[in-house]
Amino acid sequence: MKKIYSILAVILLVLMAAGCSSNADNEKTAKDQTGTTETQTDGKQQESQSDEETADSNENMSNQLSSGSEKVITVLEKLKTNLETNAENSEVIQTTGKDLEESWDAIEKNVEENYPEDYENIEESLYPLISEAQKDKPDTTAIKKLMNETKEKMEAFKEKIGS
């Protein structure tokens, strides 16, 4: 008889434990369903925030490209000045060539991703210019020609992204 009472006690405990846990599961399910509705509402709000952030990021990228393009143009003008005043000093021209490369590198990836045609057009004259400017004995005639081409392309690009 004692065995029967023990077995009944164990069965009763198992049923009570199962009953309690199923109530907790129901509460979780109710909370999850409410959370899903809240998440859907939040998702719509996040979507509109995402649209605003995209517009802000496009504007920010455009500003970065514009200021980066201006910096490249400024370095090109510095190179022109150095050619006019220090044509014999290859070290100054090499340093300016490195500055030009660094200023272009700052915006290169964005230009390549967002304006691939302009990127190819600019680099047709920019890379030979950088290469020539960094030589031990730079060819000033070639540099002047490439510099003028590159400057025109950069100004046209800056005007394009500014509008």
XYZ file of N, CA and C in Angstrom:
489
model
N 0.811 -1.184 0.000
C 0.000 0.000 0.000
C 0.858 1.253 0.000
N 1.970 1.129 0.694
C 2.859 2.264 0.748
C 3.387 2.617 -0.637
N 3.603 1.603 -1.471
C 4.094 1.834 -2.818
C 3.080 2.614 -3.635
N 1.828 2.307 -3.468
C 0.776 2.992 -4.225
C 0.743 4.465 -3.858
N 0.831 4.759 -2.545
C 0.834 6.171 -2.115
C 2.054 6.912 -2.668
N 3.161 6.253 -2.685
C 4.388 6.879 -3.212
C 4.241 7.160 -4.702
N 3.717 6.209 -5.435
C 3.526 6.380 -6.877
C 2.515 7.486 -7.145
N 1.412 7.510 -6.375
C 0.412 8.565 -6.546
C 1.004 9.943 -6.224
N 1.836 10.014 -5.209
C 2.469 11.283 -4.836
C 3.384 11.778 -5.962
N 4.140 10.882 -6.546
C 5.044 11.248 -7.648
C 4.234 11.712 -8.854
N 3.173 10.987 -9.188
C 2.318 11.365 -10.324
C 1.697 12.733 -10.089
N 1.223 12.962 -8.859
C 0.625 14.250 -8.511
C 1.642 15.381 -8.652
N 2.856 15.177 -8.205
C 3.916 16.190 -8.327
C 4.239 16.481 -9.798
N 4.316 15.439 -10.596
C 4.609 15.609 -12.028
C 3.498 16.401 -12.701
N 2.245 16.084 -12.385
C 1.118 16.810 -12.980
C 1.125 18.277 -12.560
N 1.421 18.532 -11.297
C 1.454 19.923 -10.822
C 2.588 20.689 -11.505
N 3.724 20.050 -11.622
C 4.867 20.711 -12.273
C 4.556 20.980 -13.741
N 3.928 20.014 -14.399
C 3.577 20.187 -15.806
C 2.540 21.287 -15.968
N 1.596 21.349 -15.059
C 0.562 22.382 -15.114
C 1.148 23.767 -14.912
N 2.078 23.897 -14.008
C 2.702 25.200 -13.748
C 3.539 25.659 -14.928
N 4.277 24.748 -15.518
C 5.148 25.148 -16.625
C 4.335 25.492 -17.872
N 3.201 24.823 -18.088
C 2.389 25.151 -19.259
C 1.781 26.536 -19.104
N 1.453 26.967 -17.896
C 0.944 28.308 -17.650
C 2.027 29.337 -17.971
N 3.261 29.038 -17.587
C 4.373 29.947 -17.883
C 4.591 30.030 -19.393
N 4.445 28.906 -20.092
C 4.590 28.904 -21.546
C 3.513 29.758 -22.200
N 2.281 29.674 -21.684
C 1.194 30.476 -22.231
C 1.469 31.962 -22.046
N 1.997 32.318 -20.880
C 2.315 33.724 -20.635
C 3.415 34.199 -21.579
N 4.431 33.345 -21.813
C 5.507 33.699 -22.740
C 4.952 33.888 -24.144
N 4.073 32.989 -24.561
C 3.481 33.072 -25.886
C 2.694 34.363 -26.035
N 1.935 34.724 -25.017
C 1.168 35.966 -25.059
C 2.110 37.164 -25.149
N 3.181 37.121 -24.373
C 4.152 38.222 -24.433
C 4.824 38.278 -25.800
N 5.152 37.117 -26.363
C 5.794 37.074 -27.674
C 4.881 37.648 -28.746
N 3.587 37.328 -28.668
C 2.649 37.852 -29.650
C 2.529 39.358 -29.523
N 2.489 39.862 -28.312
C 2.445 41.306 -28.096
C 3.738 41.927 -28.585
N 4.852 41.271 -28.296
C 6.158 41.762 -28.734
C 6.259 41.804 -30.242
N 5.652 40.816 -30.925
C 5.672 40.795 -32.380
C 4.942 42.001 -32.933
N 3.806 42.329 -32.366
C 3.060 43.504 -32.809
C 3.882 44.758 -32.576
N 4.498 44.835 -31.395
C 5.331 46.002 -31.107
C 6.517 46.055 -32.053
N 7.097 44.891 -32.351
C 8.240 44.837 -33.256
C 7.832 45.283 -34.649
N 6.646 44.867 -35.096
C 6.183 45.285 -36.414
C 6.020 46.794 -36.457
N 5.465 47.376 -35.419
C 5.307 48.827 -35.349
C 6.672 49.490 -35.313
N 7.574 48.942 -34.481
C 8.928 49.480 -34.409
C 9.623 49.347 -35.755
N 9.368 48.241 -36.460
C 9.978 48.022 -37.770
C 9.608 49.112 -38.749
N 8.335 49.535 -38.710
C 7.902 50.619 -39.595
C 8.597 51.918 -39.224
N 8.739 52.162 -37.929
C 9.438 53.365 -37.486
C 10.906 53.289 -37.875
N 11.507 52.115 -37.708
C 12.910 51.953 -38.070
C 13.101 52.116 -39.567
N 12.128 51.640 -40.343
C 12.213 51.766 -41.791
C 12.222 53.225 -42.202
N 11.354 54.033 -41.600
C 11.332 55.453 -41.942
C 12.600 56.136 -41.452
N 13.105 55.700 -40.290
C 14.379 56.249 -39.815
C 15.501 55.836 -40.754
N 15.442 54.611 -41.261
C 16.463 54.119 -42.175
C 16.470 54.940 -43.465
N 15.281 55.284 -43.969
C 15.191 56.121 -45.164
C 15.831 57.475 -44.916
N 15.567 58.045 -43.746
C 16.159 59.340 -43.402
C 17.674 59.215 -43.282
N 18.130 58.125 -42.665
C 19.568 57.921 -42.507
C 20.230 57.743 -43.862
N 19.563 57.049 -44.795
C 20.111 56.863 -46.130
C 20.250 58.203 -46.828
N 19.244 59.044 -46.713
C 19.316 60.370 -47.321
C 20.443 61.177 -46.698
N 20.557 61.097 -45.367
C 21.644 61.803 -44.684
C 22.998 61.261 -45.115
N 23.104 59.934 -45.241
C 24.389 59.346 -45.603
C 24.746 59.687 -47.043
N 23.757 59.750 -47.947
C 24.027 60.163 -49.325
C 24.508 61.599 -49.363
N 23.874 62.450 -48.581
C 24.284 63.850 -48.523
C 25.678 63.961 -47.918
N 25.930 63.182 -46.884
C 27.239 63.182 -46.237
C 28.316 62.705 -47.212
N 28.018 61.621 -47.964
C 28.972 61.113 -48.936
C 29.248 62.156 -50.008
N 28.203 62.820 -50.465
C 28.365 63.862 -51.472
C 29.240 64.992 -50.943
N 29.029 65.368 -49.684
C 29.864 66.409 -49.072
C 31.313 65.953 -48.959
N 31.513 64.689 -48.581
C 32.874 64.161 -48.471
C 33.557 64.145 -49.835
N 32.822 63.719 -50.855
C 33.396 63.696 -52.197
C 33.713 65.104 -52.681
N 32.826 66.036 -52.380
C 33.044 67.417 -52.795
C 34.278 68.005 -52.118
N 34.383 67.823 -50.806
C 35.550 68.366 -50.096
C 36.821 67.612 -50.483
N 36.712 66.309 -50.706
C 37.872 65.524 -51.148
C 38.331 65.933 -52.530
N 37.376 66.188 -53.418
C 37.712 66.655 -54.765
C 38.393 68.009 -54.703
N 37.889 68.862 -53.832
C 38.495 70.187 -53.654
C 39.934 70.053 -53.167
N 40.170 69.103 -52.285
C 41.532 68.890 -51.777
C 42.451 68.413 -52.903
N 41.966 67.502 -53.746
C 42.768 67.025 -54.879
C 43.091 68.192 -55.805
N 42.099 69.028 -56.082
C 42.310 70.195 -56.950
C 43.333 71.140 -56.324
N 43.252 71.340 -55.028
C 44.210 72.205 -54.323
C 45.633 71.656 -54.452
N 45.791 70.347 -54.306
C 47.122 69.738 -54.443
C 47.609 69.863 -55.886
N 46.698 69.729 -56.855
C 47.081 69.920 -58.258
C 47.578 71.345 -58.490
N 46.908 72.318 -57.894
C 47.349 73.711 -58.016
C 48.706 73.914 -57.340
N 48.905 73.240 -56.217
C 50.197 73.312 -55.527
C 51.295 72.710 -56.408
N 50.978 71.614 -57.079
C 51.931 70.985 -57.993
C 52.276 71.933 -59.133
N 51.268 72.608 -59.650
C 51.499 73.573 -60.734
C 52.429 74.689 -60.255
N 52.168 75.211 -59.072
C 53.018 76.265 -58.502
C 54.444 75.761 -58.302
N 54.577 74.547 -57.783
C 55.913 73.975 -57.577
C 56.652 73.775 -58.895
N 55.933 73.408 -59.945
C 56.564 73.255 -61.254
C 57.060 74.597 -61.782
N 56.286 75.642 -61.536
C 56.669 76.968 -62.023
C 57.838 77.547 -61.232
N 57.879 77.289 -59.933
C 58.912 77.914 -59.095
C 60.080 76.987 -58.764
N 59.830 75.680 -58.682
C 60.876 74.730 -58.278
C 61.005 73.576 -59.261
N 60.975 73.846 -60.546
C 60.996 72.780 -61.547
C 62.243 71.910 -61.435
N 63.351 72.490 -60.996
C 64.597 71.732 -60.876
C 64.641 70.900 -59.600
N 63.841 71.255 -58.621
C 63.857 70.562 -57.330
C 62.895 69.370 -57.374
N 63.434 68.225 -57.757
C 62.586 67.038 -57.916
C 62.018 66.555 -56.585
N 62.697 66.854 -55.491
C 62.218 66.419 -54.176
C 60.885 67.083 -53.824
N 60.748 68.367 -54.134
C 59.498 69.093 -53.869
C 58.378 68.520 -54.739
N 58.699 68.231 -55.989
C 57.694 67.671 -56.907
C 57.286 66.268 -56.450
N 58.246 65.480 -56.005
C 57.937 64.134 -55.507
C 57.035 64.194 -54.275
N 57.329 65.109 -53.380
C 56.514 65.264 -52.169
C 55.090 65.666 -52.533
N 54.970 66.580 -53.484
C 53.636 67.003 -53.916
C 52.915 65.849 -54.609
N 53.650 65.028 -55.351
C 53.069 63.835 -55.976
C 52.521 62.873 -54.935
N 53.247 62.719 -53.833
C 52.765 61.858 -52.741
C 51.518 62.460 -52.090
N 51.528 63.780 -51.924
C 50.346 64.457 -51.362
C 49.131 64.250 -52.262
N 49.361 64.317 -53.568
C 48.283 64.118 -54.537
C 47.724 62.705 -54.418
N 48.615 61.741 -54.323
C 48.181 60.347 -54.191
C 47.366 60.145 -52.912
N 47.813 60.722 -51.809
C 47.102 60.581 -50.532
C 45.732 61.250 -50.569
N 45.656 62.429 -51.173
C 44.359 63.119 -51.222
C 43.380 62.365 -52.120
N 43.873 61.743 -53.198
C 43.002 60.948 -54.066
C 42.574 59.665 -53.354
N 43.509 59.030 -52.654
C 43.189 57.784 -51.948
C 42.054 57.970 -50.944
N 41.945 59.165 -50.384
C 40.905 59.437 -49.383
C 39.497 59.331 -49.972
N 39.341 59.625 -51.253
C 38.000 59.590 -51.868
C 37.870 58.532 -52.954
N 38.952 57.878 -53.290
C 38.970 56.954 -54.424
C 37.886 55.883 -54.349
N 37.746 55.224 -53.213
C 36.788 54.119 -53.088
C 35.350 54.598 -53.316
N 34.990 55.743 -52.733
C 33.637 56.278 -52.927
C 33.392 56.655 -54.380
N 34.392 57.237 -55.021
C 34.239 57.610 -56.431
C 34.071 56.352 -57.270
N 34.904 55.352 -57.005
C 34.847 54.107 -57.773
C 33.494 53.414 -57.627
N 32.944 53.382 -56.411
C 31.677 52.694 -56.167
C 30.476 53.453 -56.717
N 30.491 54.772 -56.607
C 29.307 55.552 -56.939
C 29.356 56.234 -58.306
N 30.548 56.432 -58.841
C 30.708 57.097 -60.138
C 31.775 56.365 -60.951
N 31.501 55.114 -61.359
C 32.539 54.306 -62.014
C 33.071 54.912 -63.319
N 32.215 55.550 -64.098
C 32.680 56.146 -65.354
C 33.609 57.318 -65.083
N 33.232 58.165 -64.142
C 34.084 59.299 -63.781
C 35.402 58.807 -63.186
N 35.313 57.751 -62.412
C 36.508 57.174 -61.794
C 37.518 56.768 -62.870
N 37.048 56.022 -63.863
C 37.939 55.582 -64.941
C 38.495 56.774 -65.710
N 37.644 57.745 -65.979
C 38.062 58.932 -66.719
C 39.160 59.693 -65.974
N 38.963 59.910 -64.694
C 39.939 60.658 -63.890
C 41.256 59.893 -63.791
N 41.163 58.596 -63.579
C 42.383 57.819 -63.376
C 43.216 57.652 -64.639
N 42.626 57.873 -65.815
C 43.406 57.801 -67.053
C 44.551 58.803 -67.048
N 44.350 59.933 -66.434
C 45.419 60.936 -66.373
C 46.027 61.058 -64.973
N 45.268 60.706 -63.952
C 45.759 60.889 -62.579
C 46.893 59.930 -62.229
N 46.730 58.647 -62.512
C 47.782 57.695 -62.147
C 49.086 57.931 -62.906
N 49.037 58.198 -64.203
C 50.304 58.547 -64.868
C 50.934 59.817 -64.280
N 50.097 60.773 -63.882
C 50.606 62.002 -63.265
C 51.311 61.689 -61.947
N 50.670 60.907 -61.103
C 51.269 60.541 -59.814
C 52.584 59.794 -60.041
N 52.564 58.862 -60.976
C 53.765 58.082 -61.275
C 54.904 58.976 -61.763
N 54.587 59.877 -62.672
C 55.608 60.781 -63.226
C 56.136 61.734 -62.157
N 55.265 62.236 -61.319
C 55.674 63.193 -60.286
C 56.572 62.545 -59.236
N 56.437 61.245 -59.041
C 57.223 60.575 -58.008
C 58.532 59.978 -58.527
N 58.817 60.163 -59.808
C 60.081 59.668 -60.361
C 61.249 60.469 -59.806
N 62.444 59.864 -59.875
C 63.648 60.567 -59.420
C 63.918 61.815 -60.260
N 63.695 61.693 -61.570
C 63.855 62.840 -62.470
C 62.550 63.010 -63.248
N 61.590 63.718 -62.678
C 60.283 63.866 -63.326
C 60.366 64.695 -64.610
N 59.551 64.311 -65.586
C 59.444 65.045 -66.850
C 58.402 66.149 -66.656
N 58.868 67.385 -66.517
C 57.959 68.497 -66.204
C 56.952 68.752 -67.316
N 57.338 68.518 -68.565
C 56.400 68.722 -69.675
C 55.242 67.731 -69.577
N 55.564 66.472 -69.334
C 54.523 65.442 -69.197
C 53.654 65.728 -67.975
N 54.286 66.174 -66.891
C 53.530 66.473 -65.670
C 52.544 67.607 -65.921
N 52.988 68.654 -66.602
C 52.098 69.795 -66.876
C 50.889 69.355 -67.696
N 51.145 68.553 -68.732
C 50.055 68.072 -69.592
C 49.064 67.223 -68.780
N 49.580 66.246 -68.049
C 48.720 65.364 -67.248
C 48.012 66.126 -66.135
N 48.708 67.099 -65.563
C 48.129 67.886 -64.474
C 46.930 68.699 -64.976
N 47.078 69.324 -66.143
C 45.973 70.112 -66.699
C 44.772 69.223 -67.025
N 45.035 68.051 -67.615
C 43.942 67.111 -67.918
C 43.225 66.678 -66.635
N 44.017 66.306 -65.649
C 43.450 65.819 -64.389
C 42.661 66.913 -63.689
N 43.190 68.116 -63.701
C 42.502 69.227 -63.034
C 41.153 69.496 -63.698
N 41.122 69.494 -65.030
C 39.853 69.696 -65.746
C 38.846 68.606 -65.378
N 39.309 67.361 -65.339
C 38.424 66.238 -65.008
C 37.919 66.340 -63.571
N 38.796 66.715 -62.658
C 38.393 66.837 -61.250
C 37.401 67.982 -61.061
N 37.621 69.094 -61.749
C 36.684 70.219 -61.638
C 35.324 69.847 -62.215
N 35.325 69.130 -63.350
C 34.059 68.679 -63.939
C 33.351 67.703 -62.997
N 34.114 66.811 -62.382
C 33.531 65.856 -61.440
C 32.956 66.574 -60.229
N 33.701 67.527 -59.694
C 33.233 68.278 -58.525
C 31.945 69.025 -58.856
N 31.890 69.590 -60.047
C 30.679 70.303 -60.471
C 29.507 69.325 -60.598
N 29.785 68.131 -61.118
C 28.740 67.114 -61.290
C 28.155 66.690 -59.944
N 28.994 66.427 -58.963
C 28.482 65.960 -57.672
C 27.911 67.094 -56.844
N 28.296 68.314 -57.172
C 27.776 69.470 -56.434
C 26.366 69.828 -56.844
N 25.957 69.407 -58.036
C 24.611 69.768 -58.519
C 23.581 68.738 -58.204
